[in-house]
Structures are given as structure tokens and as C-alpha cells.
Coordinates of C-alpha atoms in Angstrom, one line a residue:
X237 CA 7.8 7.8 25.6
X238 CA 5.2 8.3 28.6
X239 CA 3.7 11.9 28.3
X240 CA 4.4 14.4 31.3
X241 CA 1.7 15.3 33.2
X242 CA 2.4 18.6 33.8
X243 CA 4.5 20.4 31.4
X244 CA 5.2 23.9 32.4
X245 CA 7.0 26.0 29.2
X246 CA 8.4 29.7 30.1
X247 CA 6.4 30.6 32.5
X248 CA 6.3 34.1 33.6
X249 CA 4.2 35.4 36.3
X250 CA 3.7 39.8 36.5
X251 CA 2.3 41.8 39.4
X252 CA 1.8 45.6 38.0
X253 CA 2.2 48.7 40.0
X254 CA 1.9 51.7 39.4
X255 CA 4.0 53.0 36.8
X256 CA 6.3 49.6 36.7
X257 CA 5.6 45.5 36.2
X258 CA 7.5 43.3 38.6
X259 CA 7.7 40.0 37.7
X260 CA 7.6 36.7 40.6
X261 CA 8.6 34.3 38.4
X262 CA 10.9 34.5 35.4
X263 CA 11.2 32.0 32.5
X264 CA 10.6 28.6 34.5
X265 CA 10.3 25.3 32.5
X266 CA 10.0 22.2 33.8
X267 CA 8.0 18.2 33.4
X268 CA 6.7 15.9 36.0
X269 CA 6.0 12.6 35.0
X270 CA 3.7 10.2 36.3
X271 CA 4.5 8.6 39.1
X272 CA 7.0 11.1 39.8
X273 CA 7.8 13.4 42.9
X274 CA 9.3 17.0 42.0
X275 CA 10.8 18.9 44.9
X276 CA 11.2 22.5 44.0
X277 CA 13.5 24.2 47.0
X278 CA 14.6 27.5 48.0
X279 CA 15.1 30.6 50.3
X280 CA 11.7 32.2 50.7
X281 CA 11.3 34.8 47.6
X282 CA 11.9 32.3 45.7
X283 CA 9.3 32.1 43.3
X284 CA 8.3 28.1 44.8
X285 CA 4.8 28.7 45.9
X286 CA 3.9 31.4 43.5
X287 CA 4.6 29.1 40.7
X288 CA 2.5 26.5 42.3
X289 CA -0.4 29.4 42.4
X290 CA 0.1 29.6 39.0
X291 CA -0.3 25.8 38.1
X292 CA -3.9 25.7 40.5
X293 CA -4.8 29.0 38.5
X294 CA -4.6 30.7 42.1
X295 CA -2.6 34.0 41.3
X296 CA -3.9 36.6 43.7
X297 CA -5.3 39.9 41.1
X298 CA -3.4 41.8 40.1
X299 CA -0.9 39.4 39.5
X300 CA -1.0 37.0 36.0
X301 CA 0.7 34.8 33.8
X302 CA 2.2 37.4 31.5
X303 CA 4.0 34.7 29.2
X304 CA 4.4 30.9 29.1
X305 CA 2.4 27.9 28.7
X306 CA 0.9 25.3 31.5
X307 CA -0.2 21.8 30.1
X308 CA -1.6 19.4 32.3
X309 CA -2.0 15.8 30.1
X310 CA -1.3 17.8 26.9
X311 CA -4.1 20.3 27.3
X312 CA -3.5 23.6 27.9
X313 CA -4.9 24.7 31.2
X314 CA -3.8 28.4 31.8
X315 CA -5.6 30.2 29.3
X316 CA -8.7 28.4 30.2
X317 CA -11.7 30.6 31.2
X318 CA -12.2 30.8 35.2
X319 CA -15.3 28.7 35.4
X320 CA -13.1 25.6 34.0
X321 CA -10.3 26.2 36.1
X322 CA -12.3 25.7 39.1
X323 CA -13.5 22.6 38.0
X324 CA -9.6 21.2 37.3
X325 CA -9.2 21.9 40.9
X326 CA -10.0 19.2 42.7
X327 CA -10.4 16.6 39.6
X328 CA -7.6 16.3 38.3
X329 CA -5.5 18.7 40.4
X330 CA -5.3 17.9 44.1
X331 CA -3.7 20.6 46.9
X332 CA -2.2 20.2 49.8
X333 CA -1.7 23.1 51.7
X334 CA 1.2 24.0 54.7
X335 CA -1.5 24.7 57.0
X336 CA -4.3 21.9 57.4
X337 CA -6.2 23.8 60.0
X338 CA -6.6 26.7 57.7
X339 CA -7.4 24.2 54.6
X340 CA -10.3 22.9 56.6
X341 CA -13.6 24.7 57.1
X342 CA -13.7 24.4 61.3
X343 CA -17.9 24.4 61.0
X344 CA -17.9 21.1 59.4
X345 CA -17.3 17.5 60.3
X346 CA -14.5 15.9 58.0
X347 CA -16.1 13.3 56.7
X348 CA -19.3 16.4 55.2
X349 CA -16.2 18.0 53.8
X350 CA -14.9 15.1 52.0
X351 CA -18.3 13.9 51.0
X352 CA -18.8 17.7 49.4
X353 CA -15.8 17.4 47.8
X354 CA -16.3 13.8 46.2
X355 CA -20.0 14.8 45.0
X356 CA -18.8 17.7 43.5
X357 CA -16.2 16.3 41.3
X358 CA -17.7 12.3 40.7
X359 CA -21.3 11.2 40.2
X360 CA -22.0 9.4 43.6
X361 CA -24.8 9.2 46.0
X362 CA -24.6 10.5 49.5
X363 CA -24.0 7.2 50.5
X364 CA -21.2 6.0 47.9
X365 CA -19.7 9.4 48.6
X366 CA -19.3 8.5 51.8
X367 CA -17.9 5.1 51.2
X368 CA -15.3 6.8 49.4
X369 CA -14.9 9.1 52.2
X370 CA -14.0 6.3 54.7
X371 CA -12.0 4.5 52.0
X372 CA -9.9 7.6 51.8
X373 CA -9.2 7.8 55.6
X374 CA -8.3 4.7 55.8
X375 CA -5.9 4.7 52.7
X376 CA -4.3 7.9 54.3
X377 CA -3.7 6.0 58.1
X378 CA -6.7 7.6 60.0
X379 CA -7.2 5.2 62.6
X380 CA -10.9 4.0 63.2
X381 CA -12.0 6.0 60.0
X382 CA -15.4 4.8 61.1
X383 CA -15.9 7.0 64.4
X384 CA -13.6 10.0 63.3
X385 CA -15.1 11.0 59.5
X386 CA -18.1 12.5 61.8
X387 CA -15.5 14.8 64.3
X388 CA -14.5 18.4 63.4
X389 CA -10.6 19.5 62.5
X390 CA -10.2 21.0 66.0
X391 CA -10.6 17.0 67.1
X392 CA -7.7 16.0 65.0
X393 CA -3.9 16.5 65.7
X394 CA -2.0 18.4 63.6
X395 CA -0.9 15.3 61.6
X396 CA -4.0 13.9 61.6
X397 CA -5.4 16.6 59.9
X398 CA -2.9 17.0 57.3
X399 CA -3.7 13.1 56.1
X400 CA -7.0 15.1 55.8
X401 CA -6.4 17.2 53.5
X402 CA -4.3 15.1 51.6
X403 CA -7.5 12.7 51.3
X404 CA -9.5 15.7 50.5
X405 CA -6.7 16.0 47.4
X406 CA -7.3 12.4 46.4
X407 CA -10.6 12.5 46.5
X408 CA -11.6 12.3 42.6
X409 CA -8.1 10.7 41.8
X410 CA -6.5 13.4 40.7
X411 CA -3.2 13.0 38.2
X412 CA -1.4 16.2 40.0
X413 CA -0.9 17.0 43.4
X414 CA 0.5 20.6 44.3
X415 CA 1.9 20.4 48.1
X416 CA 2.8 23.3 49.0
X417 CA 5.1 23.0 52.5
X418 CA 2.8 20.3 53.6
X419 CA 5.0 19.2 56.5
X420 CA 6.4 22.6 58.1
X421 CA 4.2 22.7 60.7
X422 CA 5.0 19.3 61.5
X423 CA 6.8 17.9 64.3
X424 CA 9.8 15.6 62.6
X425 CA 8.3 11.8 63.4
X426 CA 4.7 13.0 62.3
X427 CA 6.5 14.9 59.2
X428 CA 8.2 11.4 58.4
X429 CA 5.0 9.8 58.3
X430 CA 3.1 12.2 56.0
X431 CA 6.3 12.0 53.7
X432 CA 6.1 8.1 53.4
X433 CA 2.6 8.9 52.9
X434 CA 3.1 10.9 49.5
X435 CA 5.5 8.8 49.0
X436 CA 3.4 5.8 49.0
X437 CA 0.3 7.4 47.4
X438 CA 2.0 8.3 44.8
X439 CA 3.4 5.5 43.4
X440 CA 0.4 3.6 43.4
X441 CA -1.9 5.6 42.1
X442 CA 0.8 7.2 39.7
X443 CA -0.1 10.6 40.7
X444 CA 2.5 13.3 39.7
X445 CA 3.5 15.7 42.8
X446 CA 4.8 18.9 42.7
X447 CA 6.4 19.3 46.2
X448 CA 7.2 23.3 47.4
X449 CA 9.7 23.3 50.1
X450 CA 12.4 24.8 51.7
X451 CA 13.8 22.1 53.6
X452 CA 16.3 20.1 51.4
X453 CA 15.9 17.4 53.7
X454 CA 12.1 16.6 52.8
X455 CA 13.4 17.2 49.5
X456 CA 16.4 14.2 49.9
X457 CA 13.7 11.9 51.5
X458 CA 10.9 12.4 49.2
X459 CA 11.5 13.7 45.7
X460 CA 12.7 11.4 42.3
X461 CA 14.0 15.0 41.1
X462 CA 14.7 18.8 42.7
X463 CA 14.4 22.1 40.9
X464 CA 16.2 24.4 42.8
X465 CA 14.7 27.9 42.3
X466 CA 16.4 31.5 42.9
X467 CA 14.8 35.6 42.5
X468 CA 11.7 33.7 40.5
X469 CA 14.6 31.3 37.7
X470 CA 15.1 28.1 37.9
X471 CA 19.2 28.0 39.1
X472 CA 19.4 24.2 38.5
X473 CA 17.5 20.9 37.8
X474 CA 18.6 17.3 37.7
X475 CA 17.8 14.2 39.6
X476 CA 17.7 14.5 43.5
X477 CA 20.8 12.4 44.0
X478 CA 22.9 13.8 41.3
X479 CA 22.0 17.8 43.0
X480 CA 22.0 16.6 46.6
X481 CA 25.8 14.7 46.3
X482 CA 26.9 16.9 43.3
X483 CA 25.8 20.3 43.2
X484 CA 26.6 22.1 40.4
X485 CA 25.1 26.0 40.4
X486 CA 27.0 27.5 43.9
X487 CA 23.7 28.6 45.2
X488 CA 22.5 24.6 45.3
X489 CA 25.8 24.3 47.1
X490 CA 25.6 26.7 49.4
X491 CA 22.2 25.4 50.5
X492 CA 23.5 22.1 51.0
X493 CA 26.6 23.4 52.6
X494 CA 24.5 25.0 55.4
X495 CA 23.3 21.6 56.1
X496 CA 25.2 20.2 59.3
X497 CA 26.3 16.8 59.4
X498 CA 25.7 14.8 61.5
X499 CA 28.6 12.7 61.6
X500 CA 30.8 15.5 61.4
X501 CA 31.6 18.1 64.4
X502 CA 31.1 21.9 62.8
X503 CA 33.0 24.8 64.5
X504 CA 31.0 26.8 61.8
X505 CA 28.5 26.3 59.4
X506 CA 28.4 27.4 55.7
X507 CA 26.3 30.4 55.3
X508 CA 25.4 32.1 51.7
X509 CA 26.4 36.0 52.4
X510 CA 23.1 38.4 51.6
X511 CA 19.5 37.4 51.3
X512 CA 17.5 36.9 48.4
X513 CA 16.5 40.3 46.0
X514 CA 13.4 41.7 46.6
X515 CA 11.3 42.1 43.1
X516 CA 12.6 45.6 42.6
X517 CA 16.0 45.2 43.4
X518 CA 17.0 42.0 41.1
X519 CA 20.4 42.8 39.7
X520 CA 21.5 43.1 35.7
X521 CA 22.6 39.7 34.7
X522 CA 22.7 36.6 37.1
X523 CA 20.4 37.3 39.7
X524 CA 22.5 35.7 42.8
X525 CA 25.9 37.5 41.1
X526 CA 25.6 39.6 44.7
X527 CA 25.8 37.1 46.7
X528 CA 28.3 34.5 44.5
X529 CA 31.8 33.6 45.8
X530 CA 32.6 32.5 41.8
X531 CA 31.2 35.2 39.8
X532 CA 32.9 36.8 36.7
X533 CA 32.5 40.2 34.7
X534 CA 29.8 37.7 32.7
X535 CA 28.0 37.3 35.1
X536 CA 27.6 40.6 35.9
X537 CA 26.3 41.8 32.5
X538 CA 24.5 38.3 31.3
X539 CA 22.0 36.4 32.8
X540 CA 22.6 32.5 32.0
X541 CA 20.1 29.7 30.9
X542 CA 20.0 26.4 32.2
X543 CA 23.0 24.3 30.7
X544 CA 24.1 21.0 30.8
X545 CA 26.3 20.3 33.7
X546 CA 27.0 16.5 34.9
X547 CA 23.3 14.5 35.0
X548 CA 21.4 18.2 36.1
X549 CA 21.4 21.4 34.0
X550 CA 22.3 24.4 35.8
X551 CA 22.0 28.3 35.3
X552 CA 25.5 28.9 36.1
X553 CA 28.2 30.5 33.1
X554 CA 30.6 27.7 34.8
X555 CA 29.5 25.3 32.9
X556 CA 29.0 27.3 29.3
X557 CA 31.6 25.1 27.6
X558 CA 31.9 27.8 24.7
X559 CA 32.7 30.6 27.1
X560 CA 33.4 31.1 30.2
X561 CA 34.4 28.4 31.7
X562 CA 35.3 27.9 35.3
X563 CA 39.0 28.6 35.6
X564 CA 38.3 31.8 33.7
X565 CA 35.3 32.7 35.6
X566 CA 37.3 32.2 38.8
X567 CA 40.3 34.3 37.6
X568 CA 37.7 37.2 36.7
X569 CA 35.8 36.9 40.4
X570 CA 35.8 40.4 42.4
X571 CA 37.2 40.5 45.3

């Protein structure tokens, strides 16, 4: 059986303060194969982003990982000394951030930024670095790669400088890519374009790709699985189909029932009552209990793991087949 490239086991992620420990993300456990696109999707508070930090080894002090382990290949990579994490970054983790202007350093032409980046991870000369630096332009669809790897970011489009930075994450062949809401500031042909991109990029170079988003429809075009992620938990997982068509936790399927149809005229949309828990107000039990049109008294008291339900697993005591089930857990449901 092919080996995940990143393997991420427990993971918990602390900020202290003061006299109390408030923790971003809770428990999360997850695999990304090669070759494989992960969407992981959610309100914002979620926990997406902060466990992508945590995979770059980019956790702002004086947060850490309090608990958990992160394996990229099979090696442990989040108990690594400082020093070595900045030398995954970059080699063998690539990022792709939501805002490309802010990623690039506005004093430098692209193509001295790229050729930085190559030399620093690979042992080229200036001129193979370069090579590789118009190579890379033109693999990400930079039009006359030739004249533009000498212009500055603020002479690229927006698009434009997002394939960038995703050659800037390609640039020592990396086998994980973090994107972190690399098409929000996107308008929606150039976002189609940059999705086909990772898309394409991915599969043949068998990069794995941790996608953050909150748009569940990047997430239906683009990833081969979805982790659906709720007050720092993972509240289901499955393939993208299966949790687009089928959702099974009725958070997933209040996201997707806010989604309008197109085909179908709306006199009102479906909209999840409340807004996500801030760190010091996450309830006893399951955390979106609040806000949940099915909850029970379990659900109140106990907090659920991710259980088999259909093809996905989901955090939801609906599907605990040794409890409570759903009739019962719809007969206990406050009013």
C-alpha cells in the first residue's frame, strides 16, 4: 500500500493566556496521499489555516503543538529543531498563500526571487537556476516567460501573480503543497484557471495538496477528498463526492444547503442559526450542539469522534450504531 505523504495523528494546537490554555485545534487526524488533493472547508474559526501553520511549522509564539504527531514521508517533522524546519519549507513543502502580492517581496524581479529560491533548496548555478526559473513559468502558463521573469509583482495581474507563487512552491519539487485560500482574491474565470492549474500540477508531478478553503465550490471542482472542519475538530471526512451529494454530519449539510442552485428558483436560502464559538466559549460536549437542528441530551454532555457513516466518517452521535441512533437522537432534540 502506497505510503501517505503527510500523515497528521491527533493533532492539538494551544495558545496560553494568562491564567488559562485555549486550544485552535482539537484532536485532528488525517492522510493525504500522493497524488492526491485534500480540501479542508469551513466557517472562518475553523481551525483550516491554523492547522496548515502547523504542518509548515508556522504557529505564531505563543501558540504550539501541545499534542499530536505530523509525519511528512514517515519522518516526523514537528518535533524537529527550528533550523530544519526551515529547510523542509520550500523542499519538500511548497506554500501557496491567499494573497500573492503579499507572498512576493515587491523590491525584487520574479525571476531573482525564484532563482533565490531554487539555489537555496538545489545545487544549481546562477544560470541553471534560472533555466529552472523559466521552466517553471512556463509549466505554470506565464505567457512569454522569457520577457516577464525580469518584471516586478506590481507588473503582474492578480492571476498572474498567483501562478507565481505557485512556481515559487514548485520550485525544488516539493511532495506537499499547503494552499492556503489560494483563489479568494480571484476573480471566478482567473480562479478556474489557477484551480485547473493545481489540478494539473498535481497529478503529474504526484505532489500531495492540502487545500484551505471556505468555498465548497473550489472544494467540488478541485479536491479527491474534503475534511470538513468545525470549533478546531474535524466534523466529517470522506471522499468529495460522497460529502458533497451525501452529507452526513448536519453541519456539512447545512453548508451545502446554503449553496443556491442554480437550476432551482430559492425564495430562501438555508442558513445555519449562530456563528461559530470563539476559543473561550466552545460548549461541553459537541461543539456545534448550539447551533444543531438534531441534537440530543448526548450531545449535550458528550463530545463524539469520527464514526463510520456511508463512504465518510463523521463526528455526529447519529451515526453511533451502539447508541444513539438517529430516531432517538431526533425524539431527544430541544425545542
Amino acid at each position: 500500500m502506497t505510503e501517505p505523504v503527510l500523515s497528521i495523528r491527533d493533532l492539538v494546537v494551544e495558545f496560553p493566556f494568562r491564567d488559562d490554555v485555549f486550544t485552535a485545534v482539537n484532536g485532528v487526524s488525517f492522510d493525504i496521499m500522493p497524488g492526491e488533493v485534500l480540501g479542508v472547508v469551513g466557517e472562518s474559526g475553523a481551525g483550516k489555516s491554523m492547522t496548515g501553520s502547523a504542518v509548515i511549522g508556522l504557529i505564531e509564539r505563543p501558540g504550539r503543538i501541545a499534542r499530536g504527531e505530523i509525519r511528512l514521508n514517515g519522518e516526523r517533522i514537528d518535533n524537529l529543531p527550528e533550523e530544519q524546519k526551515a529547510r523542509l519549507r520550500g523542499k519538500r513543502i511548497g506554500m501557496v498563500f491567499q494573497d500573492p502580492l503579499t507572498s512576493l517581496n515587491p523590491l525584487y524581479s520574479v525571476g531573482r526571487q525564484l532563482v533565490e529560491t531554487i539555489q537555496t533548496h538545489l545545487p544549481l548555478s546562477a544560470a541553471q537556476a534560472r533555466a529552472r526559473a523559466l521552466e517553471l513559468l512556463r509549466e505554470v502558463g506565464i505567457p512569454g516567460a522569457e520577457s516577464r521573469i525580469d518584471h516586478y509583482p506590481h507588473q503582474f495581474s492578480g492571476g498572474m501573480r498567483q501562478r507565481v507563487v505557485i512556481a515559487l512552491a514548485l520550485c525544488a519539487n516539493p511532495r506537499l503543497i499547503v494552499a492556503d485560500e489560494p483563489t479568494t482574491a480571484l476573480d471566478v474565470s482567473i480562479q478556474a484557471q489557477i484551480i485547473a492549474l493545481l489540478k494539473r500540477l498535481c497529478r503529474e508531478h504526484q505532489t500531495a495538496v492540502m487545500l484551505v478553503t471556505h468555498d465548497m465550490g473550489v472544494i467540488a471542482e478541485t479536491a479527491d477528498r474534503v475534511a470538513v472542519m468545525y470549533a478546531g475538530r474535524v466534523a466529517e471526512i470522506g471522499p468529495v463526492r460522497d460529502v458533497v451529494k451525501h452529507a452526513r454530519h448536519p453541519y456539512t449539510k447545512g453548508l451545502m444547503g446554503s449553496i443556491p442552485s442554480l437550476g432551482v428558483r430559492h425564495e430562501r436560502l438555508t442558513q445555519i442559526d449562530g456563528s461559530m464559538p470563539r476559543l473561550t466559549e466552545i460548549p461541553r460536549g459537541c461543539a456545534f450542539n448550539p447551533r444543531c437542528t438534531e441534537r440530543g441530551q448526548r450531545c449535550l454532555v458528550e463530545r463524539p469522534e469520527l464514526m463510520a457513516a456511508g463512504d465518510s466518517r463523521a463526528a455526529c452521535w447519529l451515526h453511533d450504531r451502539g447508541g444513539v441512533g438517529a430516531p432517538l437522537a431526533r425524539e431527544l432534540a430541544d425545542a
